Short mmCIF file of C-alpha atoms in Angstrom, two decimals:
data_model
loop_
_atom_site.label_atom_id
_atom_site.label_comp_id
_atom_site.label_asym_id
_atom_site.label_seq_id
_atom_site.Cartn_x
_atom_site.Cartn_y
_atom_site.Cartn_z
CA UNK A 1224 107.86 70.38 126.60
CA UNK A 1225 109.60 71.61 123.59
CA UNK A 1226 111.07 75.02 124.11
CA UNK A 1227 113.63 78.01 122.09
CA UNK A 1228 115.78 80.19 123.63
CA UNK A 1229 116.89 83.23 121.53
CA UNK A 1230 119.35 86.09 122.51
CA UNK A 1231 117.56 88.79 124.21
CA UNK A 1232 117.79 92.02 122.19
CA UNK A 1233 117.49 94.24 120.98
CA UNK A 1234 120.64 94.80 118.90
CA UNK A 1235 122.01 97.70 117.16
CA UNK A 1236 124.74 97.43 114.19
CA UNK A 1237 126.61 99.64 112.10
CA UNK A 1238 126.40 98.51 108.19
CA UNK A 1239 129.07 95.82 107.04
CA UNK A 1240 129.22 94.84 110.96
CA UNK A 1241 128.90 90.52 111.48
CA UNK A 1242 125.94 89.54 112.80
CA UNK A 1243 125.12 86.57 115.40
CA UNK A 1244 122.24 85.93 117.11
CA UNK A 1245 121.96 83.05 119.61
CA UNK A 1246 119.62 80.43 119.36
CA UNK A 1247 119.30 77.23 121.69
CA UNK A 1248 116.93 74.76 121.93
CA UNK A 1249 114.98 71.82 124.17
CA UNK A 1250 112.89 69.42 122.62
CA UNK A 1251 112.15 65.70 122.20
CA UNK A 1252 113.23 64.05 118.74
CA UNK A 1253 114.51 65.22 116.28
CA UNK A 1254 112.97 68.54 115.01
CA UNK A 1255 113.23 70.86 112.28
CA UNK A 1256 115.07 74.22 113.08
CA UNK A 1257 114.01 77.31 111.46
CA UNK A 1258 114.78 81.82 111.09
CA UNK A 1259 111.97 83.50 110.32
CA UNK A 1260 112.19 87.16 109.95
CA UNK A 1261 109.19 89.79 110.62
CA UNK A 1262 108.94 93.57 109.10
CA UNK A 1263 106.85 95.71 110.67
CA UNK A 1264 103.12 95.26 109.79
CA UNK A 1265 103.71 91.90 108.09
CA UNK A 1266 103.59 88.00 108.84
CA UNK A 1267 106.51 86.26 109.64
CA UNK A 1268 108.54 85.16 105.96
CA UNK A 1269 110.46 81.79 106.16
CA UNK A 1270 114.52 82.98 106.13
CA UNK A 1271 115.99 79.61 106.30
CA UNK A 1272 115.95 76.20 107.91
CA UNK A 1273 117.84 72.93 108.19
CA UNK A 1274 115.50 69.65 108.31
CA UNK A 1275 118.69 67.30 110.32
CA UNK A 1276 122.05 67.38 112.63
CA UNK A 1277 124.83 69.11 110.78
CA UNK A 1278 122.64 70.55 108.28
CA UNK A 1279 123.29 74.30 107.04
CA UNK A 1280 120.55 76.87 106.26
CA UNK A 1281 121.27 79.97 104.18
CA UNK A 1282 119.55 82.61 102.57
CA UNK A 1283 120.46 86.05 101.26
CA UNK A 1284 124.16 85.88 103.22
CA UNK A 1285 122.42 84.35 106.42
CA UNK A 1286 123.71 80.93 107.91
CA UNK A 1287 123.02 78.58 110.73
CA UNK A 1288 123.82 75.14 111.61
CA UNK A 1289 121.99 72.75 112.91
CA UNK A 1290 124.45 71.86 116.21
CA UNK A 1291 122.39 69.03 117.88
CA UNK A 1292 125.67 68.57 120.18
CA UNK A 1293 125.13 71.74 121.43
CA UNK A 1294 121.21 72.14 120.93
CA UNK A 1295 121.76 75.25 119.05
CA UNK A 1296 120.79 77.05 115.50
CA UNK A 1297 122.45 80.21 115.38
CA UNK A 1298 122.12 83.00 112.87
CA UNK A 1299 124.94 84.66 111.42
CA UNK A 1300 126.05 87.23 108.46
CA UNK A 1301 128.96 88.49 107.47
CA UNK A 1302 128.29 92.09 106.58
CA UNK A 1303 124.83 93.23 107.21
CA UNK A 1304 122.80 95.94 105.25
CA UNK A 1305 120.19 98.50 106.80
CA UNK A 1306 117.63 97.00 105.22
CA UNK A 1307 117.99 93.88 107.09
CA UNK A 1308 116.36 95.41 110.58
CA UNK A 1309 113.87 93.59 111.39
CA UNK A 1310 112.57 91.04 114.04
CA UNK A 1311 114.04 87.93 113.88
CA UNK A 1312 112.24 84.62 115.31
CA UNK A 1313 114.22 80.81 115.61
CA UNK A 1314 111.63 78.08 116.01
CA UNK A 1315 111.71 74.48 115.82
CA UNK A 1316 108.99 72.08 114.91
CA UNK A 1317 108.22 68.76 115.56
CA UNK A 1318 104.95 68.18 115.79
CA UNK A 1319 103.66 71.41 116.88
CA UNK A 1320 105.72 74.72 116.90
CA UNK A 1321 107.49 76.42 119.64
CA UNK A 1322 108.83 79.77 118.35
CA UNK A 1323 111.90 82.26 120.56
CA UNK A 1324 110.84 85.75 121.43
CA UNK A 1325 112.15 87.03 118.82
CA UNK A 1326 115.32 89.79 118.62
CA UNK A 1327 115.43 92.86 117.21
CA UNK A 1328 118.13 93.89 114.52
CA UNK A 1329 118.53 97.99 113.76
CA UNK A 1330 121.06 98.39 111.54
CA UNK A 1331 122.09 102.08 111.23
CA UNK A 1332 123.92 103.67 107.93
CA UNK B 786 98.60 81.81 94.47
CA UNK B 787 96.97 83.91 96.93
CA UNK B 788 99.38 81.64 99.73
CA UNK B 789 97.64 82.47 103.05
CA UNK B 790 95.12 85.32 103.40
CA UNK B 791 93.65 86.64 106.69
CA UNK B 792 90.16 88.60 107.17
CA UNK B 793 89.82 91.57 108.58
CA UNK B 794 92.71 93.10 108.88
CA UNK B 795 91.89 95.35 111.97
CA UNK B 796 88.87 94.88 114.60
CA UNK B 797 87.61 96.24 117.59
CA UNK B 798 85.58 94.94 119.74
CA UNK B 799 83.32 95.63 123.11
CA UNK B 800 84.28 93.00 125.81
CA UNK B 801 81.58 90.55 125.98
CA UNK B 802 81.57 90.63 121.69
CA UNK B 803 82.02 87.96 120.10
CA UNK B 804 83.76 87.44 116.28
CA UNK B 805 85.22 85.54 113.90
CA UNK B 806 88.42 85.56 112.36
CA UNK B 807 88.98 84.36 108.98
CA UNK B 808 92.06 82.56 107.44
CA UNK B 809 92.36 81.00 104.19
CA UNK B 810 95.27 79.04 102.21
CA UNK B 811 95.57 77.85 98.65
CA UNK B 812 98.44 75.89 98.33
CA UNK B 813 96.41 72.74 99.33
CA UNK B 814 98.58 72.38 102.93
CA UNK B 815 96.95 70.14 105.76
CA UNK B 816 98.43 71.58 108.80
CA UNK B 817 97.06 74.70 109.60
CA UNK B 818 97.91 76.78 112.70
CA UNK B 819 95.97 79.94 114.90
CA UNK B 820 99.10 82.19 116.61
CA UNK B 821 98.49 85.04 118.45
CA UNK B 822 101.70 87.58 119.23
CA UNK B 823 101.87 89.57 122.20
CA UNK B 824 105.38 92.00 122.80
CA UNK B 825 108.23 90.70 123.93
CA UNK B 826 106.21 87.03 123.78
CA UNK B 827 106.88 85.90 120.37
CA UNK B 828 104.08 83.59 118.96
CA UNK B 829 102.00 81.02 121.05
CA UNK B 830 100.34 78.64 119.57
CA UNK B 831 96.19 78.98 119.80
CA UNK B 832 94.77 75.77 117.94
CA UNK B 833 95.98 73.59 115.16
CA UNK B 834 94.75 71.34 112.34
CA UNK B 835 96.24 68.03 111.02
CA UNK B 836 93.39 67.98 107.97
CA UNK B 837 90.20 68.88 107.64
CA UNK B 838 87.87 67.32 110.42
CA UNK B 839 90.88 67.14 112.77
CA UNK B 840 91.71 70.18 115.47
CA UNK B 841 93.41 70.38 118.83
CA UNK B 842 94.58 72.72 121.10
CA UNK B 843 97.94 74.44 121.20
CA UNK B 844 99.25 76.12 124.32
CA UNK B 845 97.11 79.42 124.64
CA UNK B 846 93.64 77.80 123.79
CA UNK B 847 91.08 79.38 126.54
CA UNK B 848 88.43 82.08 125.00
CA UNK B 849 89.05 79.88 121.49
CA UNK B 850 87.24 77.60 119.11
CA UNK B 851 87.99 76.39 115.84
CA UNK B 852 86.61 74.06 113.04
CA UNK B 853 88.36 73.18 109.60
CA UNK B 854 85.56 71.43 107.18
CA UNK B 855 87.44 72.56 104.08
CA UNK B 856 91.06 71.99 103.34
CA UNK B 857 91.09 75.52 102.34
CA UNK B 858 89.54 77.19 105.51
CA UNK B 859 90.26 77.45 108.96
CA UNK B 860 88.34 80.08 111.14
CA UNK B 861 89.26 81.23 114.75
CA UNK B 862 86.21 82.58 116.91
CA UNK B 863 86.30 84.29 119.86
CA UNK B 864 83.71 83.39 122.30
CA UNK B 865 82.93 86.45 124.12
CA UNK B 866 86.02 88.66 123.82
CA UNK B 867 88.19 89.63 126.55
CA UNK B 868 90.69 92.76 126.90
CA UNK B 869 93.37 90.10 127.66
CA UNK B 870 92.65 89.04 124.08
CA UNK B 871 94.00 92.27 122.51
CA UNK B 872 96.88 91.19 120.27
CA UNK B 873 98.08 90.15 117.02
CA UNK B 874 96.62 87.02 115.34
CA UNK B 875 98.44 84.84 112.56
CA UNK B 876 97.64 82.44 110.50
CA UNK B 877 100.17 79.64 109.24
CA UNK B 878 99.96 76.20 106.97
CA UNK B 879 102.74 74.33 105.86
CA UNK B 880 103.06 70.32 103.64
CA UNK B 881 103.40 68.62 106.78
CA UNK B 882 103.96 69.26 110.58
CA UNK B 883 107.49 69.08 110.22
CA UNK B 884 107.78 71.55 107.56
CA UNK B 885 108.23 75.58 106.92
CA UNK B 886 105.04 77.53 107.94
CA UNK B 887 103.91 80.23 105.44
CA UNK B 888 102.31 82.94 107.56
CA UNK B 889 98.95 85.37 106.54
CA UNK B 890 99.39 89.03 107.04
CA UNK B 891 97.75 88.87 110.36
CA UNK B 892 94.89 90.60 112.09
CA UNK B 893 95.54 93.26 114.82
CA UNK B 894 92.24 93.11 117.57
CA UNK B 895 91.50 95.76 120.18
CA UNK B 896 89.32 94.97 122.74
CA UNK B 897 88.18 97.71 124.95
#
């Protein structure tokens, strides 16, 4: 079956650091790729997502590209903020979902 | 636009209890999806629905029913609740199965 693979975290930044988070995936077809990200109490909000091979996702200074050579999506920013810690989910659907454990980002001042 | 609203927000319940957990969208979506989220698990899959009249089982479905008569609507129950069942429950609908799933707030159940 389909399945995601995501970095195992959690990970800890100082502001302005770059940020990359692995993702790599197994699945039949052709699926869509998606980041969601997760603050505490709330559902999950869409970040981005890219629909077809070669395709780039971005949102609010995030990117990742759809690598189907390498069955990966990863996420990366340049120069991230404290207020982007959170828990961060990659999850492809094609059919039904299959979502990554998720990583943890703490970015500290 | 309400997008996707859950009821309640927190519940607990006796083992052996059974409940209902409510999830409405109004963005007129067809797919509609149960999660639960456990730590360190990320989200399984519960039950889906393709359109109203149409459910099926996602990876996680034991202790689980659903129904979806409405477009709008799509209730989880829980049988007769286990401790095992203690988690996090989201709900999620999106255009089309391929598409971006907006999530409810979720529902946190403790059963004791």
């Amino acid at each position: 079956g389909d399945s995601v693979t995501q970095m195992e975290g959690p990970v800890t930044l100082s502001e302005e650091a770059f940020l990359t988070i692995n993702c790599t995936y197994t699945a039949t077809g052709y699926p869509s790729l998606f980041w969601y990200v997760q603050y505490p109490g709330e559902g999950l909000q869409l970040l981005l997502k890219a629909t077809k091979a070669d395709d780039k996702g971005s949102n609010k200074g995030f990117e990742a590209t759809y690598r189907k050579e390498t069955t990966s999506f990863h996420l990366e920013k340049g120069s991230v903020q404290v207020s982007d810690s959170a828990v961060y989910f990659c999850a492809l659907r094609g059919g039904k979902s299959t979502f990554g454990d998720g990583t943890t980002l703490t970015v500290k001042p | 636009n309400a997008g996707v609203t859950q009821t309640p927000k927190f519940q607990v319940l006796k083992t052996g209890q059974s409940m209902t957990l409510q999830c409405a969208q109004d963005m007129n979506h067809e797919y509609m999806s149960w999660y639960r989220q456990d730590p360190g698990m990320g989200l399984r899959l519960i039950h889906y629905s393709v359109g109203a009249g149409i459910t099926d089982q996602g990876e996680v479905p034991n202790g689980y029913n659903v129904s979806r008569s409405t477009t709008e609507d799509f209730p989880l129950r829980l049988l007769s609740a286990a401790p095992s069942q203690t988690s996090v429950y989201f709900c999620a609908s999106s255009y089309g199965p391929r598409d971006e799933q907006y999530f409810g707030p979720g529902t946190r159940l403790t059963v004791t």
